[in-house]
mmCIF file of C-alpha atoms and ligand atoms in Angstrom:
data_model
loop_
_atom_site.group_PDB
_atom_site.id
_atom_site.type_symbol
_atom_site.label_atom_id
_atom_site.label_comp_id
_atom_site.label_asym_id
_atom_site.label_seq_id
_atom_site.Cartn_x
_atom_site.Cartn_y
_atom_site.Cartn_z
ATOM 1 C CA MET Y 1 118.784 107.509 100.620
ATOM 2 C CA ILE Y 2 122.190 109.083 101.234
ATOM 3 C CA VAL Y 3 124.794 108.776 98.468
ATOM 4 C CA ASP Y 4 128.462 109.485 98.940
ATOM 5 C CA LEU Y 5 129.373 111.556 95.894
ATOM 6 C CA ARG Y 6 132.980 110.391 96.067
ATOM 7 C CA THR Y 7 131.722 107.034 94.803
ATOM 8 C CA ILE Y 8 130.550 108.635 91.551
ATOM 9 C CA LEU Y 9 133.533 108.371 89.262
ATOM 10 C CA THR Y 10 133.496 108.420 85.497
ATOM 11 C CA ALA Y 11 130.674 105.936 85.018
ATOM 12 C CA PRO Y 12 127.201 107.049 86.054
ATOM 13 C CA ARG Y 13 125.564 105.273 88.957
ATOM 14 C CA HIS Y 14 121.961 104.259 88.906
ATOM 15 C CA PHE Y 15 119.664 104.343 91.927
ATOM 16 C CA ASP Y 16 116.258 102.706 91.822
ATOM 17 C CA PHE Y 17 114.121 102.662 94.876
ATOM 18 C CA ILE Y 18 110.591 102.767 96.176
ATOM 19 C CA LEU Y 19 109.399 105.153 98.854
ATOM 20 C CA GLU Y 20 106.451 103.898 100.849
ATOM 21 C CA PRO Y 21 103.483 106.250 101.465
ATOM 22 C CA ASP Y 22 104.459 106.844 105.098
ATOM 23 C CA TRP Y 23 107.756 108.291 103.894
ATOM 24 C CA TRP Y 24 106.071 111.590 103.071
ATOM 25 C CA GLN Y 25 106.386 114.220 105.761
ATOM 26 C CA GLY Y 26 104.310 117.316 105.137
ATOM 27 C CA ASN Y 27 105.714 120.778 105.303
ATOM 28 C CA GLU Y 28 103.964 123.228 107.615
ATOM 29 C CA GLU Y 29 104.019 125.993 105.017
ATOM 30 C CA ASP Y 30 102.350 123.796 102.457
ATOM 31 C CA ASP Y 31 98.889 122.344 102.856
ATOM 32 C CA GLN Y 32 98.478 121.329 99.233
ATOM 33 C CA ILE Y 33 100.049 117.873 99.449
ATOM 34 C CA LEU Y 34 98.201 115.677 101.906
ATOM 35 C CA GLY Y 35 100.341 112.634 101.298
ATOM 36 C CA LEU Y 36 101.233 109.757 99.028
ATOM 37 C CA ASP Y 37 98.474 107.407 98.021
ATOM 38 C CA SER Y 38 100.770 104.791 96.518
ATOM 39 C CA PRO Y 39 104.431 103.894 96.818
ATOM 40 C CA LEU Y 40 106.574 106.368 94.905
ATOM 41 C CA THR Y 41 108.880 104.908 92.272
ATOM 42 C CA VAL Y 42 112.201 106.711 92.046
ATOM 43 C CA GLN Y 43 114.884 106.250 89.382
ATOM 44 C CA ILE Y 44 117.930 108.491 89.555
ATOM 45 C CA ASN Y 45 121.152 108.465 87.541
ATOM 46 C CA ILE Y 46 124.083 110.375 88.925
ATOM 47 C CA SER Y 47 127.070 111.141 86.745
ATOM 48 C CA ARG Y 48 130.017 113.409 86.996
ATOM 49 C CA ALA Y 49 130.801 116.205 84.571
ATOM 50 C CA GLY Y 50 134.034 117.911 85.521
ATOM 51 C CA SER Y 51 133.574 119.380 88.976
ATOM 52 C CA LYS Y 52 129.817 119.037 88.784
ATOM 53 C CA TYR Y 53 127.357 116.229 89.274
ATOM 54 C CA VAL Y 54 124.428 115.638 87.002
ATOM 55 C CA LEU Y 55 121.303 114.088 88.432
ATOM 56 C CA GLU Y 56 118.685 112.797 86.043
ATOM 57 C CA GLY Y 57 115.615 111.263 87.495
ATOM 58 C CA ARG Y 58 112.070 110.075 87.120
ATOM 59 C CA LEU Y 59 109.381 109.884 89.746
ATOM 60 C CA SER Y 60 105.982 108.324 89.547
ATOM 61 C CA GLY Y 61 103.243 107.645 92.029
ATOM 62 C CA ARG Y 62 99.907 108.866 93.222
ATOM 63 C CA LEU Y 63 99.517 111.956 95.376
ATOM 64 C CA ARG Y 64 96.688 112.992 97.619
ATOM 65 C CA LEU Y 65 96.245 116.734 97.162
ATOM 66 C CA ARG Y 66 93.972 119.432 98.470
ATOM 67 C CA CYS Y 67 92.161 121.459 95.821
ATOM 68 C CA GLY Y 68 93.281 125.094 95.926
ATOM 69 C CA ARG Y 69 89.743 126.286 95.189
ATOM 70 C CA CYS Y 70 87.220 124.041 96.954
ATOM 71 C CA LEU Y 71 89.680 122.606 99.514
ATOM 72 C CA GLU Y 72 88.448 119.040 98.959
ATOM 73 C CA PRO Y 73 91.029 116.249 98.842
ATOM 74 C CA PHE Y 74 91.581 114.558 95.489
ATOM 75 C CA TYR Y 75 94.003 112.110 93.905
ATOM 76 C CA ASN Y 76 96.531 112.897 91.253
ATOM 77 C CA ASP Y 77 98.532 110.333 89.286
ATOM 78 C CA PHE Y 78 101.840 111.959 89.030
ATOM 79 C CA LYS Y 79 104.872 111.458 86.826
ATOM 80 C CA THR Y 80 107.771 113.816 86.470
ATOM 81 C CA GLY Y 81 111.286 113.879 85.092
ATOM 82 C CA PHE Y 82 114.060 116.196 86.139
ATOM 83 C CA LYS Y 83 117.670 117.077 85.497
ATOM 84 C CA LEU Y 84 119.805 118.906 88.034
ATOM 85 C CA PHE Y 85 123.360 120.118 88.006
ATOM 86 C CA LEU Y 86 125.012 120.181 91.380
ATOM 87 C CA SER Y 87 128.361 121.398 92.566
ATOM 88 C CA LEU Y 88 129.941 120.610 95.844
ATOM 89 C CA PRO Y 89 130.301 123.615 98.127
ATOM 90 C CA PRO Y 90 133.744 125.100 97.401
ATOM 91 C CA SER Y 91 136.522 124.615 99.898
ATOM 92 C CA ASP Y 92 137.899 127.835 101.399
ATOM 93 C CA SER Y 93 140.949 127.845 99.172
ATOM 94 C CA GLU Y 94 138.778 127.610 96.051
ATOM 95 C CA LYS Y 95 136.296 130.199 97.151
ATOM 96 C CA SER Y 96 138.094 133.285 95.938
ATOM 97 C CA GLU Y 97 138.506 131.882 92.445
ATOM 98 C CA LEU Y 98 134.906 130.783 92.286
ATOM 99 C CA ASP Y 99 133.554 134.181 93.179
ATOM 100 C CA LEU Y 100 134.418 135.192 89.652
ATOM 101 C CA LEU Y 101 132.500 132.358 88.049
ATOM 102 C CA GLU Y 102 128.823 132.191 87.418
ATOM 103 C CA GLU Y 103 126.836 131.158 90.438
ATOM 104 C CA ASP Y 104 125.546 127.640 90.604
ATOM 105 C CA MET Y 105 122.165 126.865 91.966
ATOM 106 C CA SER Y 106 122.246 126.824 95.714
ATOM 107 C CA VAL Y 107 122.138 123.346 97.082
ATOM 108 C CA ASP Y 108 120.535 122.461 100.357
ATOM 109 C CA PHE Y 109 120.727 118.738 100.082
ATOM 110 C CA ILE Y 110 124.475 118.311 99.879
ATOM 111 C CA LEU Y 111 126.212 117.840 103.198
ATOM 112 C CA GLY Y 112 129.948 117.494 102.877
ATOM 113 C CA ASP Y 113 130.417 114.907 100.141
ATOM 114 C CA GLU Y 114 127.022 113.339 100.598
ATOM 115 C CA ILE Y 115 123.755 113.987 98.892
ATOM 116 C CA ASP Y 116 120.368 113.195 100.357
ATOM 117 C CA LEU Y 117 118.280 111.793 97.493
ATOM 118 C CA ASP Y 118 115.110 111.829 99.605
ATOM 119 C CA ALA Y 119 115.443 115.609 99.899
ATOM 120 C CA VAL Y 120 115.915 115.866 96.123
ATOM 121 C CA VAL Y 121 112.780 113.796 95.564
ATOM 122 C CA ARG Y 122 110.751 115.856 98.022
ATOM 123 C CA GLU Y 123 111.780 119.079 96.338
ATOM 124 C CA GLN Y 124 110.997 117.720 92.872
ATOM 125 C CA ILE Y 125 107.502 116.765 93.986
ATOM 126 C CA TYR Y 126 106.905 120.355 95.104
ATOM 127 C CA PHE Y 127 108.403 121.717 91.865
ATOM 128 C CA SER Y 128 106.221 119.503 89.707
ATOM 129 C CA LEU Y 129 102.977 120.946 91.068
ATOM 130 C CA PRO Y 130 101.389 124.244 90.138
ATOM 131 C CA ILE Y 131 101.004 126.847 92.899
ATOM 132 C CA LYS Y 132 97.366 125.840 93.148
ATOM 133 C CA SER Y 133 96.296 122.349 92.162
ATOM 134 C CA LEU Y 134 92.650 122.033 91.211
ATOM 135 C CA CYS Y 135 90.461 118.948 91.617
ATOM 136 C CA ARG Y 136 89.231 119.674 88.087
ATOM 137 C CA GLU Y 137 89.823 122.539 85.718
ATOM 138 C CA ASP Y 138 86.341 123.990 86.110
ATOM 139 C CA CYS Y 139 86.122 123.559 89.883
ATOM 140 C CA SER Y 140 83.526 126.072 91.100
ATOM 141 C CA GLY Y 141 85.153 126.536 94.485
ATOM 142 C CA LEU Y 142 83.481 127.733 97.637
ATOM 143 C CA CYS Y 143 80.827 130.422 98.017
ATOM 144 C CA THR Y 144 82.574 133.473 99.423
ATOM 145 C CA SER Y 145 79.598 134.261 101.681
ATOM 146 C CA CYS Y 146 78.505 130.952 103.169
ATOM 147 C CA GLY Y 147 81.413 128.643 102.316
ATOM 148 C CA ALA Y 148 79.244 126.050 100.526
ATOM 149 C CA ASN Y 149 81.069 123.823 98.062
ATOM 150 C CA LEU Y 150 79.551 125.005 94.781
ATOM 151 C CA ASN Y 151 80.562 121.782 93.003
ATOM 152 C CA LYS Y 152 78.065 119.948 95.177
ATOM 153 C CA GLU Y 153 75.273 122.398 95.869
ATOM 154 C CA LYS Y 154 73.866 125.738 94.842
ATOM 155 C CA CYS Y 155 73.791 127.784 97.989
ATOM 156 C CA LYS Y 156 71.011 130.159 98.959
ATOM 157 C CA CYS Y 157 73.210 133.236 98.647
ATOM 158 C CA ARG Y 158 73.105 133.034 94.874
ATOM 159 C CA ARG Y 159 69.567 131.845 94.493
ATOM 160 C CA GLU Y 160 67.961 134.572 96.598
ATOM 161 C CA THR Y 161 70.026 137.680 96.095
ATOM 162 C CA GLY Y 162 72.151 136.931 93.058
ATOM 163 C CA HIS Y 163 75.886 137.270 93.346
ATOM 164 C CA PRO Y 164 76.718 138.965 96.668
ATOM 165 C CA GLY Y 165 78.944 141.454 94.859
ATOM 166 C CA PHE Y 166 76.116 142.717 92.660
ATOM 167 C CA SER Y 167 73.523 143.294 95.329
ATOM 168 C CA GLU Y 168 75.521 146.185 96.766
ATOM 169 C CA LEU Y 169 75.741 147.719 93.336
ATOM 170 C CA LYS Y 170 71.980 147.511 92.966
ATOM 171 C CA ASN Y 171 71.420 149.304 96.282
ATOM 172 C CA LEU Y 172 73.762 152.032 95.238
ATOM 173 C CA LYS Y 173 71.872 152.698 92.025
ATOM 174 C CA PHE Y 174 68.586 152.699 93.844
ATOM 175 C CA LYS Y 175 69.724 155.373 96.315
ATOM 176 C CA LYS Y 176 70.979 157.621 93.567
ATOM 177 C CA GLY Y 177 67.984 157.335 91.303
HETATM 178 ZN ZN1 ZN S 1 88.049 121.835 93.690
HETATM 179 ZN ZN1 ZN S 2 76.624 130.883 99.647
#
């Protein structure tokens, strides 16, 4: 949803909308989020504070994620709140004055006087997740030798030779002694 920021005057404006699961477009650099598993509920208030805009929002829905350890897909009920301060890019005449002021967060989703709320939502979804999401806290991950999912099976690597890292150590001791 595109909002013309010139329509935000003194009173805040409220935007409520639902994004359907097919709205999500993955990002090539990220393979953690596989998609939305339910419609995403978005509530955003935009108000003006001097030359800045304040966005306060809430998102909730269900994400389909890939576990960072065992790589299996799993579902995550997801709820997040956020607050952002945005400034419009300065006009050329204002630029020299602004150089002296503290820098505002860089803003990719403002184009001219318009803000793309979908882009804000997408970014907040990424921000709300840890670098690696896990299907469960004690996920055992994959065997580094054979790739078996250790949540589901005990692979032969461990059963027969112990941990692959230790067997080399054993050989080393044997040679020395
Ligand atoms: Zn896992
Ligand atoms: Zn193995």
